[in-house]
Short mmCIF file of C-alpha atoms and ligand atoms in Angstrom, two decimals:
data_model
loop_
_atom_site.label_atom_id
_atom_site.label_comp_id
_atom_site.label_asym_id
_atom_site.label_seq_id
_atom_site.Cartn_x
_atom_site.Cartn_y
_atom_site.Cartn_z
CA MET Z 1 -46.07 -67.38 51.10
CA GLN Z 2 -45.90 -70.75 49.40
CA THR Z 3 -43.95 -70.64 46.05
CA ALA Z 4 -42.24 -73.09 43.75
CA LEU Z 5 -40.10 -70.81 42.10
CA PRO Z 6 -36.71 -70.00 43.11
CA HIS Z 7 -35.96 -66.73 45.15
CA PRO Z 8 -35.81 -63.94 44.18
CA LEU Z 9 -37.63 -64.38 40.60
CA LEU Z 10 -41.13 -63.37 42.13
CA PRO Z 11 -39.93 -59.97 43.85
CA GLN Z 12 -37.80 -58.98 40.78
CA PHE Z 13 -40.87 -59.91 38.75
CA SER Z 14 -43.28 -57.80 40.78
CA LYS Z 15 -40.92 -54.91 40.61
CA LEU Z 16 -40.52 -55.16 36.85
CA LEU Z 17 -44.80 -54.80 36.83
CA GLU Z 18 -44.75 -52.01 38.82
CA MET Z 19 -42.20 -50.32 36.70
CA ALA Z 20 -43.69 -51.28 33.42
CA MET Z 21 -47.60 -51.18 34.08
CA GLY Z 22 -47.91 -49.50 37.48
CA LEU Z 23 -49.25 -52.83 39.06
CA TYR Z 24 -48.62 -53.64 42.77
CA TYR Z 25 -47.83 -57.14 43.98
CA PRO Z 26 -46.63 -57.01 47.60
CA GLU Z 27 -45.33 -60.18 49.10
CA LYS Z 28 -48.67 -61.30 50.40
CA CYS Z 29 -49.92 -61.59 46.97
CA TRP Z 30 -46.88 -63.43 45.42
CA THR Z 31 -48.81 -66.67 45.36
CA ASP Z 32 -51.56 -65.22 43.46
CA LEU Z 33 -49.22 -63.47 40.92
CA GLU Z 34 -47.81 -66.99 40.25
CA HIS Z 35 -50.94 -68.44 39.41
CA ARG Z 36 -51.70 -65.54 37.30
CA ILE Z 37 -48.38 -65.62 35.40
CA ALA Z 38 -48.97 -69.44 34.88
CA ALA Z 39 -52.06 -68.60 33.09
CA ALA Z 40 -50.45 -66.19 30.96
CA ALA Z 41 -47.40 -68.05 29.82
CA PRO Z 42 -49.02 -70.10 26.94
CA ALA Z 43 -50.17 -66.84 25.26
CA LEU Z 44 -46.61 -65.47 25.98
CA GLY Z 45 -45.29 -68.54 24.07
CA MET Z 46 -43.77 -70.02 27.10
CA ALA Z 47 -44.06 -73.48 28.49
CA ASN Z 48 -44.06 -72.84 32.11
CA THR Z 49 -44.03 -69.81 34.83
CA GLU Z 50 -40.29 -69.94 35.67
CA GLU Z 51 -39.40 -69.86 31.94
CA CYS Z 52 -41.79 -67.03 31.56
CA ILE Z 53 -40.67 -64.80 34.14
CA ARG Z 54 -36.97 -65.18 33.66
CA LYS Z 55 -37.43 -64.49 29.90
CA LEU Z 56 -39.47 -61.44 30.73
CA LEU Z 57 -37.01 -60.17 33.39
CA SER Z 58 -33.98 -60.92 30.59
CA ALA Z 59 -35.45 -58.35 28.18
CA SER Z 60 -34.65 -54.68 28.54
CA SER Z 61 -38.39 -53.88 28.43
CA LEU Z 62 -41.86 -55.31 27.91
CA THR Z 63 -42.93 -55.34 24.56
CA GLN Z 64 -46.42 -53.84 23.88
CA GLY Z 65 -47.67 -57.24 23.06
CA GLN Z 66 -46.27 -58.64 26.02
CA THR Z 67 -47.74 -55.98 28.10
CA GLN Z 68 -51.28 -56.57 26.78
CA ILE Z 69 -51.23 -60.10 27.50
CA LEU Z 70 -50.25 -59.66 31.14
CA ALA Z 71 -52.94 -56.99 31.46
CA SER Z 72 -55.52 -59.09 30.25
CA HIS Z 73 -54.32 -61.85 33.16
CA LEU Z 74 -53.71 -59.19 35.89
CA THR Z 75 -56.50 -56.69 35.62
CA ILE Z 76 -60.11 -57.00 36.18
CA GLY Z 77 -62.69 -55.84 33.87
CA GLU Z 78 -65.35 -54.97 36.31
CA THR Z 79 -67.66 -52.06 35.24
CA TYR Z 80 -70.97 -51.34 34.24
CA PHE Z 81 -73.20 -48.44 33.05
CA PHE Z 82 -73.50 -45.56 35.37
CA ARG Z 83 -71.45 -47.09 38.21
CA GLU Z 84 -71.31 -45.00 41.13
CA LYS Z 85 -74.46 -43.06 40.72
CA GLY Z 86 -73.17 -40.02 42.82
CA CYS Z 87 -70.42 -39.34 40.35
CA PHE Z 88 -72.74 -39.20 37.33
CA ASP Z 89 -75.29 -37.00 39.32
CA VAL Z 90 -72.73 -34.42 39.97
CA LEU Z 91 -71.21 -34.69 36.21
CA GLU Z 92 -74.77 -33.98 34.84
CA GLY Z 93 -75.78 -31.45 37.49
CA ARG Z 94 -72.70 -29.40 37.94
CA ILE Z 95 -69.49 -30.26 36.22
CA LEU Z 96 -70.69 -31.09 32.51
CA PRO Z 97 -72.81 -28.03 32.36
CA GLU Z 98 -70.30 -25.60 33.04
CA LEU Z 99 -67.50 -27.17 31.29
CA MET Z 100 -70.12 -27.03 27.97
CA ARG Z 101 -70.74 -23.36 28.47
CA VAL Z 102 -67.41 -22.08 29.06
CA ALA Z 103 -66.15 -24.31 26.14
CA ALA Z 104 -68.94 -22.72 23.96
CA ARG Z 105 -67.94 -19.44 24.90
CA GLU Z 106 -64.34 -19.99 23.87
CA HIS Z 107 -65.28 -21.55 20.77
CA ARG Z 108 -63.83 -24.80 21.25
CA GLN Z 109 -64.65 -28.33 22.79
CA VAL Z 110 -64.98 -29.77 26.05
CA ARG Z 111 -62.04 -32.35 26.27
CA ILE Z 112 -62.75 -35.31 28.39
CA TRP Z 113 -60.60 -38.42 29.12
CA SER Z 114 -61.85 -42.00 30.61
CA ALA Z 115 -58.67 -43.45 31.70
CA GLY Z 116 -58.71 -47.22 32.53
CA CYS Z 117 -62.00 -47.16 30.37
CA CYS Z 118 -62.06 -51.23 30.76
CA THR Z 119 -65.26 -52.39 28.15
CA GLY Z 120 -66.83 -48.88 27.37
CA GLU Z 121 -69.59 -48.61 29.86
CA GLU Z 122 -67.92 -45.43 31.62
CA PRO Z 123 -67.10 -43.35 28.76
CA TYR Z 124 -70.45 -44.10 27.11
CA SER Z 125 -72.23 -43.17 30.21
CA ILE Z 126 -70.60 -39.96 30.07
CA ALA Z 127 -71.37 -39.64 26.22
CA ILE Z 128 -74.96 -40.28 27.14
CA LEU Z 129 -75.04 -37.58 29.86
CA LEU Z 130 -73.48 -35.15 27.20
CA ASP Z 131 -76.49 -36.13 24.76
CA ARG Z 132 -78.86 -35.58 27.38
CA LEU Z 133 -77.69 -32.17 28.15
CA SER Z 134 -77.06 -30.98 24.52
CA GLN Z 135 -80.72 -31.48 23.88
CA HIS Z 136 -81.19 -28.06 25.58
CA THR Z 137 -78.50 -26.47 23.49
CA GLY Z 138 -78.98 -28.29 20.25
CA GLU Z 139 -75.47 -29.58 19.70
CA SER Z 140 -72.71 -31.43 21.81
CA ASN Z 141 -69.25 -29.78 21.87
CA ALA Z 142 -67.32 -32.47 23.39
CA THR Z 143 -64.82 -34.92 22.42
CA ILE Z 144 -64.26 -38.25 24.79
CA LEU Z 145 -60.77 -40.25 24.69
CA ALA Z 146 -61.20 -43.56 26.13
CA THR Z 147 -58.17 -45.65 26.76
CA ASP Z 148 -57.09 -48.89 28.48
CA ILE Z 149 -54.01 -51.25 28.71
CA ASN Z 150 -56.34 -54.46 27.76
CA PRO Z 151 -56.74 -54.59 24.03
CA ILE Z 152 -59.73 -57.34 24.69
CA PHE Z 153 -61.67 -54.77 26.62
CA LEU Z 154 -60.94 -52.15 24.15
CA ASN Z 155 -62.36 -54.30 21.32
CA LYS Z 156 -65.30 -54.91 23.22
CA ALA Z 157 -65.68 -51.22 23.94
CA ALA Z 158 -65.44 -50.37 20.32
CA ASP Z 159 -68.26 -52.91 19.45
CA GLY Z 160 -70.66 -51.44 21.82
CA VAL Z 161 -72.59 -54.34 22.45
CA TYR Z 162 -73.55 -55.43 26.00
CA ASN Z 163 -75.52 -57.97 27.95
CA GLU Z 164 -77.80 -57.59 30.74
CA TRP Z 165 -75.06 -57.63 33.50
CA SER Z 166 -73.71 -54.33 32.19
CA PHE Z 167 -77.06 -52.49 33.18
CA ARG Z 168 -77.25 -53.96 36.76
CA ALA Z 169 -77.39 -50.56 38.44
CA THR Z 170 -78.83 -48.50 35.56
CA PRO Z 171 -82.07 -47.09 35.02
CA GLY Z 172 -84.21 -48.94 32.45
CA TRP Z 173 -85.12 -45.78 30.49
CA ILE Z 174 -81.46 -45.58 29.46
CA LYS Z 175 -81.22 -48.76 27.99
CA GLU Z 176 -84.69 -48.03 26.15
CA ARG Z 177 -83.49 -44.89 24.75
CA TYR Z 178 -79.87 -45.18 24.01
CA PHE Z 179 -79.59 -48.95 23.23
CA LYS Z 180 -80.98 -51.34 20.30
CA PRO Z 181 -81.80 -54.67 21.45
CA ARG Z 182 -79.92 -57.23 19.35
CA LYS Z 183 -79.78 -61.00 19.34
CA ASN Z 184 -79.29 -63.15 22.47
CA GLY Z 185 -80.55 -60.46 24.92
CA ARG Z 186 -77.92 -58.19 23.99
CA PHE Z 187 -77.93 -54.35 23.63
CA GLU Z 188 -75.91 -52.00 21.13
CA ILE Z 189 -75.27 -48.77 21.88
CA LEU Z 190 -76.79 -45.94 19.35
CA PRO Z 191 -74.11 -45.03 16.66
CA ARG Z 192 -74.43 -41.39 17.63
CA ILE Z 193 -73.28 -41.95 21.23
CA ARG Z 194 -70.63 -44.80 19.84
CA LYS Z 195 -69.05 -42.05 17.51
CA GLN Z 196 -68.48 -39.36 20.41
CA VAL Z 197 -66.07 -41.98 22.21
CA ASN Z 198 -62.52 -42.56 20.54
CA PHE Z 199 -61.10 -45.65 22.13
CA SER Z 200 -57.15 -46.17 22.08
CA TYR Z 201 -54.62 -48.29 23.96
CA LEU Z 202 -52.65 -46.16 26.72
CA ASN Z 203 -50.60 -47.65 29.26
CA LEU Z 204 -50.88 -45.28 32.17
CA ALA Z 205 -47.49 -46.35 33.58
CA GLU Z 206 -45.91 -45.09 30.51
CA GLU Z 207 -44.97 -41.40 30.26
CA VAL Z 208 -46.76 -40.68 27.34
CA TYR Z 209 -49.09 -38.01 28.41
CA PRO Z 210 -49.90 -35.16 28.48
CA SER Z 211 -49.45 -35.15 24.76
CA ILE Z 212 -51.13 -33.60 21.78
CA ILE Z 213 -50.51 -36.60 19.77
CA ASN Z 214 -52.83 -38.95 21.63
CA GLY Z 215 -55.00 -36.36 22.90
CA THR Z 216 -54.22 -36.22 26.45
CA ASP Z 217 -53.46 -32.56 26.69
CA ALA Z 218 -55.45 -29.62 27.51
CA LEU Z 219 -58.09 -31.83 28.97
CA ASP Z 220 -61.39 -30.48 31.11
CA LEU Z 221 -62.08 -33.58 32.78
CA ILE Z 222 -60.16 -37.00 33.45
CA VAL Z 223 -62.27 -39.75 34.91
CA CYS Z 224 -60.12 -42.36 36.08
CA ARG Z 225 -62.07 -44.56 38.54
CA ASN Z 226 -61.31 -47.97 40.07
CA VAL Z 227 -58.02 -48.20 38.41
CA PHE Z 228 -55.48 -47.16 40.91
CA ILE Z 229 -56.69 -50.14 43.06
CA TYR Z 230 -54.02 -52.18 41.47
CA PHE Z 231 -51.37 -49.39 41.56
CA SER Z 232 -48.52 -48.71 44.08
CA PRO Z 233 -48.75 -45.50 45.79
CA ASP Z 234 -45.43 -44.32 43.99
CA SER Z 235 -47.16 -45.23 40.72
CA VAL Z 236 -50.32 -43.44 41.69
CA MET Z 237 -48.42 -40.16 42.57
CA LYS Z 238 -46.74 -40.29 39.36
CA ILE Z 239 -49.86 -40.70 37.35
CA GLY Z 240 -51.55 -38.00 39.66
CA LYS Z 241 -48.66 -35.41 38.49
CA SER Z 242 -49.13 -36.24 35.05
CA PHE Z 243 -52.88 -36.05 35.10
CA HIS Z 244 -52.20 -32.51 36.83
CA ARG Z 245 -50.35 -31.70 33.79
CA SER Z 246 -52.84 -32.87 31.06
CA LEU Z 247 -55.75 -30.87 32.61
CA VAL Z 248 -56.19 -27.07 32.07
CA LYS Z 249 -56.48 -24.83 34.75
CA GLY Z 250 -59.99 -25.60 36.65
CA GLY Z 251 -60.05 -28.87 35.11
CA TRP Z 252 -61.48 -31.74 37.29
CA PHE Z 253 -60.24 -35.45 37.88
CA VAL Z 254 -62.81 -37.77 39.20
CA LEU Z 255 -61.90 -40.84 41.40
CA SER Z 256 -64.30 -43.60 42.50
CA PRO Z 257 -65.57 -42.57 46.13
CA VAL Z 258 -63.63 -45.37 47.82
CA GLU Z 259 -60.47 -44.19 46.11
CA VAL Z 260 -61.00 -40.28 47.12
CA SER Z 261 -61.59 -41.46 50.76
CA VAL Z 262 -58.14 -43.14 50.76
CA SER Z 263 -56.14 -40.90 48.58
CA SER Z 264 -55.74 -37.09 49.51
CA GLN Z 265 -52.25 -37.54 50.37
CA LEU Z 266 -51.39 -38.90 47.08
CA PHE Z 267 -52.61 -35.78 44.99
CA PRO Z 268 -51.37 -32.82 46.90
CA GLN Z 269 -51.36 -30.65 43.75
CA PHE Z 270 -55.07 -30.90 43.43
CA GLU Z 271 -57.87 -29.25 45.49
CA LEU Z 272 -60.61 -31.31 46.85
CA THR Z 273 -64.02 -30.36 46.17
CA ALA Z 274 -67.28 -31.82 47.76
CA PHE Z 275 -70.54 -31.85 46.42
CA PRO Z 276 -73.64 -33.32 47.83
CA ASP Z 277 -73.02 -36.86 46.28
CA ALA Z 278 -69.41 -37.14 45.62
CA THR Z 279 -66.08 -35.10 46.12
CA LEU Z 280 -63.73 -34.59 43.00
CA TYR Z 281 -60.21 -33.28 42.64
CA ARG Z 282 -59.84 -30.08 40.81
CA LYS Z 283 -56.63 -28.30 39.34
CA SER Z 284 -56.53 -25.11 40.85
CA ASP Z 285 -57.68 -22.21 38.73
CA SER Z 286 -56.55 -19.31 40.74
CA LEU Z 287 -54.84 -17.87 37.64
CA ALA Z 288 -57.60 -18.19 35.58
CA PRO Z 289 -61.22 -16.63 35.40
CA ARG Z 290 -63.92 -19.25 35.61
CA GLU Z 291 -67.76 -19.58 36.23
CA THR Z 292 -68.55 -19.64 39.89
CA MET Z 293 -70.22 -22.64 41.68
CA PRO Z 294 -72.42 -21.24 44.58
CA ASP Z 295 -72.90 -24.29 46.55
CA GLU Z 296 -69.31 -26.15 46.03
CA TYR Z 297 -66.99 -25.86 48.82
CA PRO Z 298 -63.35 -26.71 49.54
CA ILE Z 299 -62.84 -29.26 52.14
CA PRO Z 300 -59.54 -29.87 53.84
CA PRO Z 301 -57.50 -32.92 53.07
CA LEU Z 302 -58.76 -36.27 55.01
CA GLU Z 303 -56.31 -36.78 57.67
CA SER Z 304 -55.21 -40.45 58.83
CA VAL Z 305 -54.44 -38.96 62.25
CA ASN Z 306 -51.92 -41.10 63.60
CA GLY Z 307 -49.07 -41.37 61.04
CA PRO Z 308 -49.62 -44.08 58.55
CA ALA Z 309 -52.03 -43.01 55.76
CA ARG Z 310 -53.81 -45.51 53.61
CA GLY Z 311 -52.70 -45.89 50.02
CA LEU Z 312 -54.87 -47.08 47.28
CA ALA Z 313 -52.68 -50.40 46.29
CA SER Z 314 -55.14 -53.13 46.98
CA PRO Z 315 -54.95 -56.13 44.94
CA SER Z 316 -57.82 -58.56 45.16
CA CYS Z 317 -55.71 -60.78 47.66
CA LEU Z 318 -55.29 -58.17 50.16
CA GLN Z 319 -57.98 -57.86 52.86
CA ASP Z 320 -59.25 -54.56 53.59
CA GLU Z 321 -57.62 -54.12 56.87
CA GLU Z 322 -54.58 -54.99 55.09
CA MET Z 323 -54.80 -52.07 52.61
CA HIS Z 324 -52.84 -49.72 54.82
CA VAL Z 325 -49.57 -48.39 53.07
CA SER Z 326 -47.42 -46.25 55.19
CA LEU Z 327 -46.85 -43.06 54.07
CA THR Z 328 -43.04 -43.60 54.20
CA CYS Z 329 -43.34 -46.01 51.53
CA VAL Z 330 -44.76 -43.06 49.19
CA SER Z 331 -41.45 -41.25 48.05
CA ALA Z 332 -42.25 -37.55 47.36
CA GLU Z 333 -41.01 -36.84 44.06
CA THR Z 334 -40.45 -33.18 43.82
CA SER Z 335 -39.41 -32.32 40.23
CA ASN Z 336 -42.12 -31.21 37.84
CA ARG Z 337 -41.70 -31.59 34.12
CA GLY Z 338 -41.14 -28.26 32.56
CA THR Z 339 -43.06 -26.62 29.72
CA PRO Z 340 -43.11 -29.20 26.75
CA GLU Z 341 -40.94 -28.61 23.99
CA ILE Z 342 -42.14 -26.00 21.48
CA SER Z 343 -42.59 -27.06 17.96
CA ALA Z 344 -40.49 -24.25 16.69
CA HIS Z 345 -36.96 -26.16 16.38
CA ALA Z 346 -37.17 -26.98 12.75
CA ALA Z 347 -37.49 -23.61 11.91
CA GLY Z 348 -34.33 -23.34 9.52
CA THR Z 349 -35.81 -22.66 6.20
CA ASP Z 350 -34.93 -18.90 6.63
CA ASN Z 351 -31.25 -17.80 7.07
CA ASN Z 352 -32.10 -14.46 8.45
CA VAL Z 353 -31.38 -14.99 12.19
CA GLU Z 354 -33.86 -12.32 13.44
CA VAL Z 355 -36.64 -13.64 11.38
CA HIS Z 356 -35.95 -16.97 12.56
CA ASP Z 357 -35.79 -15.88 16.22
CA GLU Z 358 -39.35 -14.09 15.78
CA PHE Z 359 -40.64 -17.24 14.08
CA GLU Z 360 -39.45 -19.16 17.00
CA ASP Z 361 -40.89 -16.76 19.59
CA LEU Z 362 -44.32 -16.69 17.86
CA CYS Z 363 -44.21 -20.76 17.69
CA HIS Z 364 -43.20 -20.70 21.37
CA MET Z 365 -46.21 -18.63 22.27
CA ALA Z 366 -48.54 -20.60 20.34
CA GLN Z 367 -47.34 -23.68 21.92
CA SER Z 368 -47.80 -22.37 25.25
CA TYR Z 369 -51.17 -21.27 24.99
CA ALA Z 370 -52.17 -24.79 23.25
CA ASN Z 371 -50.58 -26.35 26.30
CA GLN Z 372 -52.80 -24.21 28.73
CA GLY Z 373 -56.00 -25.00 26.53
CA GLU Z 374 -56.47 -21.45 25.40
CA LEU Z 375 -56.72 -22.82 21.79
CA THR Z 376 -58.15 -19.82 20.16
CA GLU Z 377 -55.08 -17.60 21.38
CA ALA Z 378 -52.77 -20.50 20.24
CA ALA Z 379 -54.35 -20.48 16.58
CA ARG Z 380 -53.95 -16.76 16.46
CA TRP Z 381 -50.24 -16.85 17.53
CA CYS Z 382 -49.63 -19.72 15.10
CA GLY Z 383 -51.07 -17.79 12.36
CA LYS Z 384 -48.41 -14.96 13.03
CA ALA Z 385 -45.83 -17.41 12.95
CA ILE Z 386 -46.75 -18.78 9.53
CA ALA Z 387 -47.20 -15.15 8.32
CA VAL Z 388 -43.38 -14.83 9.13
CA ASN Z 389 -42.28 -18.17 7.80
CA LYS Z 390 -44.89 -19.85 5.32
CA LEU Z 391 -42.57 -22.66 4.26
CA ASN Z 392 -42.26 -24.30 7.74
CA PRO Z 393 -43.96 -27.74 8.14
CA ALA Z 394 -43.85 -28.02 11.66
CA ALA Z 395 -45.70 -24.49 12.35
CA HIS Z 396 -48.30 -25.96 9.73
CA TYR Z 397 -48.60 -29.19 11.83
CA LEU Z 398 -48.85 -27.12 15.02
CA LEU Z 399 -51.82 -25.09 13.65
CA ALA Z 400 -53.27 -28.45 12.35
CA THR Z 401 -53.35 -29.92 15.74
CA ILE Z 402 -54.84 -26.86 17.42
CA ARG Z 403 -57.54 -26.63 14.79
CA GLN Z 404 -58.43 -30.31 15.35
CA GLU Z 405 -58.45 -29.49 19.21
CA LEU Z 406 -60.96 -26.64 18.31
CA GLY Z 407 -63.34 -28.98 16.68
CA GLN Z 408 -62.35 -27.45 13.05
CA ALA Z 409 -61.55 -30.81 11.37
CA PRO Z 410 -61.84 -29.66 7.77
CA ALA Z 411 -59.29 -26.61 8.51
CA ALA Z 412 -57.03 -29.11 10.39
CA LYS Z 413 -56.82 -31.28 7.62
CA GLN Z 414 -56.07 -28.45 5.11
CA SER Z 415 -53.09 -27.61 7.42
CA LEU Z 416 -51.89 -31.07 7.45
CA ILE Z 417 -52.02 -31.42 3.74
CA ARG Z 418 -49.63 -28.12 3.50
CA THR Z 419 -47.46 -29.90 6.18
CA LEU Z 420 -47.22 -32.84 3.67
CA TYR Z 421 -46.65 -30.80 0.74
CA LEU Z 422 -43.63 -28.97 2.59
CA ASP Z 423 -42.72 -32.31 3.87
CA PRO Z 424 -43.89 -35.45 2.49
CA ASP Z 425 -42.01 -37.48 5.06
CA PHE Z 426 -43.69 -35.61 8.30
CA VAL Z 427 -44.89 -38.62 9.86
CA LEU Z 428 -47.10 -37.25 12.40
CA ALA Z 429 -49.00 -35.40 9.68
CA HIS Z 430 -49.78 -38.68 8.08
CA PHE Z 431 -50.81 -40.15 11.44
CA THR Z 432 -52.96 -37.28 12.45
CA LEU Z 433 -54.60 -37.30 8.83
CA GLY Z 434 -55.25 -41.14 9.53
CA ASN Z 435 -57.09 -40.10 12.70
CA LEU Z 436 -59.20 -37.49 11.46
CA CYS Z 437 -60.33 -39.72 8.42
CA MET Z 438 -61.14 -42.23 11.24
CA LEU Z 439 -63.41 -39.84 12.97
CA ASP Z 440 -65.27 -38.97 9.70
CA ASP Z 441 -65.73 -42.71 9.03
CA GLN Z 442 -63.54 -42.64 5.88
CA HIS Z 443 -61.99 -45.90 6.95
CA ARG Z 444 -60.10 -46.55 3.69
CA GLU Z 445 -58.74 -43.02 3.62
CA ALA Z 446 -57.56 -43.39 7.14
CA GLU Z 447 -55.85 -46.82 6.49
CA ARG Z 448 -53.91 -45.18 3.57
CA HIS Z 449 -52.63 -42.35 5.75
CA PHE Z 450 -51.59 -44.94 8.55
CA ASP Z 451 -49.93 -47.18 5.85
CA ASN Z 452 -47.96 -44.26 4.84
CA ALA Z 453 -46.82 -43.31 8.37
CA LEU Z 454 -45.89 -46.85 8.96
CA ALA Z 455 -43.74 -46.92 5.59
CA LEU Z 456 -41.83 -43.81 6.94
CA LEU Z 457 -41.73 -45.41 10.58
CA ALA Z 458 -40.07 -48.66 9.14
CA LEU Z 459 -37.10 -46.73 7.82
CA ARG Z 460 -36.30 -45.25 11.29
CA PRO Z 461 -34.76 -46.91 14.44
CA HIS Z 462 -37.21 -47.89 17.05
CA ASP Z 463 -35.68 -45.70 19.69
CA GLU Z 464 -35.49 -42.57 17.81
CA LEU Z 465 -37.33 -39.66 19.05
CA LEU Z 466 -39.85 -38.06 16.51
CA PRO Z 467 -39.59 -34.34 16.09
CA GLU Z 468 -42.72 -32.49 17.37
CA SER Z 469 -43.77 -35.05 19.58
CA ASN Z 470 -42.73 -34.33 23.18
CA GLY Z 471 -40.70 -37.22 23.62
CA LEU Z 472 -42.65 -39.85 21.64
CA THR Z 473 -40.25 -42.70 19.97
CA MET Z 474 -40.88 -43.77 16.47
CA GLY Z 475 -41.47 -47.35 17.78
CA ARG Z 476 -44.16 -46.22 20.29
CA LEU Z 477 -45.97 -44.41 17.42
CA LYS Z 478 -45.67 -47.65 15.25
CA ASP Z 479 -47.41 -49.60 18.19
CA VAL Z 480 -49.95 -46.84 18.35
CA ILE Z 481 -50.87 -46.91 14.65
CA GLU Z 482 -50.84 -50.57 14.34
CA SER Z 483 -53.46 -50.54 17.60
CA ALA Z 484 -55.74 -47.72 15.56
CA ARG Z 485 -55.28 -49.75 12.23
CA LEU Z 486 -56.97 -52.80 14.34
CA GLY Z 487 -59.53 -50.54 14.96
CA ILE Z 488 -60.04 -49.77 11.27
CA PHE Z 489 -60.33 -53.69 10.67
CA ALA Z 490 -62.90 -53.98 13.16
CA ARG Z 491 -64.98 -51.16 11.63
CA LEU Z 492 -64.62 -52.22 8.52
CA GLY Z 493 -65.66 -55.69 9.28
CA LYS Z 494 -68.51 -54.36 11.14
CA ASP Z 495 -69.54 -52.19 8.19
CA LYS Z 496 -69.53 -55.09 6.08
CA HIS Z 497 -71.39 -57.26 8.59
CA SER Z 498 -74.11 -54.55 8.67
CA ASP Z 499 -74.40 -54.06 4.96
C1 SAM L 501 -62.05 -52.09 37.26
S1 SAM L 501 -61.74 -51.39 35.54
C2 SAM L 501 -62.45 -49.80 35.78
C3 SAM L 501 -63.33 -49.50 34.65
C4 SAM L 501 -64.29 -48.01 34.93
N1 SAM L 501 -63.20 -47.18 35.13
C5 SAM L 501 -65.06 -48.29 35.99
O1 SAM L 501 -64.77 -47.50 37.17
O2 SAM L 501 -66.19 -48.71 36.08
C6 SAM L 501 -59.99 -51.17 35.77
C7 SAM L 501 -59.62 -50.95 34.44
O3 SAM L 501 -58.18 -50.37 34.68
C8 SAM L 501 -57.32 -50.82 33.53
N2 SAM L 501 -55.83 -50.88 33.80
C9 SAM L 501 -54.91 -51.52 34.65
N3 SAM L 501 -53.94 -50.99 34.74
C10 SAM L 501 -53.75 -50.19 33.57
C11 SAM L 501 -52.78 -49.37 33.29
N4 SAM L 501 -51.48 -49.46 33.48
N5 SAM L 501 -53.03 -48.47 32.35
C12 SAM L 501 -54.16 -48.31 31.68
N6 SAM L 501 -55.24 -49.05 32.08
C13 SAM L 501 -55.01 -50.11 33.12
C14 SAM L 501 -57.88 -52.37 33.28
O4 SAM L 501 -57.47 -52.95 32.25
C15 SAM L 501 -59.34 -52.09 33.69
O5 SAM L 501 -60.13 -52.15 32.32
#
């Protein structure tokens, strides 16, 4: 490995990248890393690679802006519609119809997350499948969250305009039925499909999920394909554990076929289920009843017989035969995060200790059901808690988030307005109202709510934890809201453009 940089800058920097972004740069790739940092340095405001690395190493953590710039130089945005057809065949033929049936029966929405969505082709492909399937039932009862670390990709995704290259393995009728031709041989996704996907920034290496705040809880399906190829095995295992907590019992986790073939040791908490065209991971549902799938069958983990198992980490600089990561590198963390905190701690408005305890217990039940995705039950328990103490803003906020997940946006808005009536400084209520207005295309209203939230956040220290947020800091929420506002500006610009 030849590098002009003094030792140990590159090993230290590759460690930082692994911690902050999950990205894996072993020694063989340090020359490649050096070139990429050289390319990123001007955007990071630094004159050269060495100064850039020293500056980034000297700070306690990377800012979101720095992370985004690094992401745009270190990750690859390779994707297209209906990539890896086998996955989509199984989703369309098996997984989504079952999820839609169960959700309809439980009067809730199917919740899907495309993690590492790149420029949007993957989540829009899923939205197209849902649209096709809902033609039999009349309406789609699903929401799709699509996240990525690279803001340039996210902006392109939200635009929904693509060139021929994005359709390189896509049947022609999909383009004809779901896209409108635009200038210069480009194609724009139909608004009804675009509306079904919510794009936002999320760094998978950060412990910000599962969370009711960013919509990464109580999910039925997580699709995270061709993302872990950049990650160290330790990071992949950590993400796998968080995905497991993000899913409801019986929920599915989809990797690309090549990732499945090398990853069984990394996701011991999941069951592997093989279908004719793809193999998927599933969160065991042994404690919950579910629909049966007659021709699915569990298969044992793929063993690599003589010791070393293949990890996923394969930066583009590694040759295929070098993609072997000894299992000894994969530290087996054993601790699991406990049940997320319950939203009742703000229950202090009634001095009667018994009433207070009863209220806390009821909120606790509501939160526990919500964490398991049993939203109708969660709403029922939350209603009971509010009957005991009508003046607690946190309980109304909890009900709002449950109603939101049930797809009851108007009722959720009502609960949020009550929350703010009881506590006008309830930042998360302003934020959630902003999100709901965004979904209704009320961009000006959304902007107003986001501005209120930002004004309140400006008064608080960056590192302070937000109440009712499962560990989110004030600073992090500020970053999230600022990204959401960029989305609004893009939409407003777009609306003006199309007027
Ligand atoms: C090759 S693309 C995969 C796109 C799509 N999932 C597919 O299979 O076609 C990998 C994506 O992962 C994203 N990514 C890389 N590191 C990430 C991280 N730490 N958090 C979130 N996304 C990340 C990249 O920005 C990129 O968009």
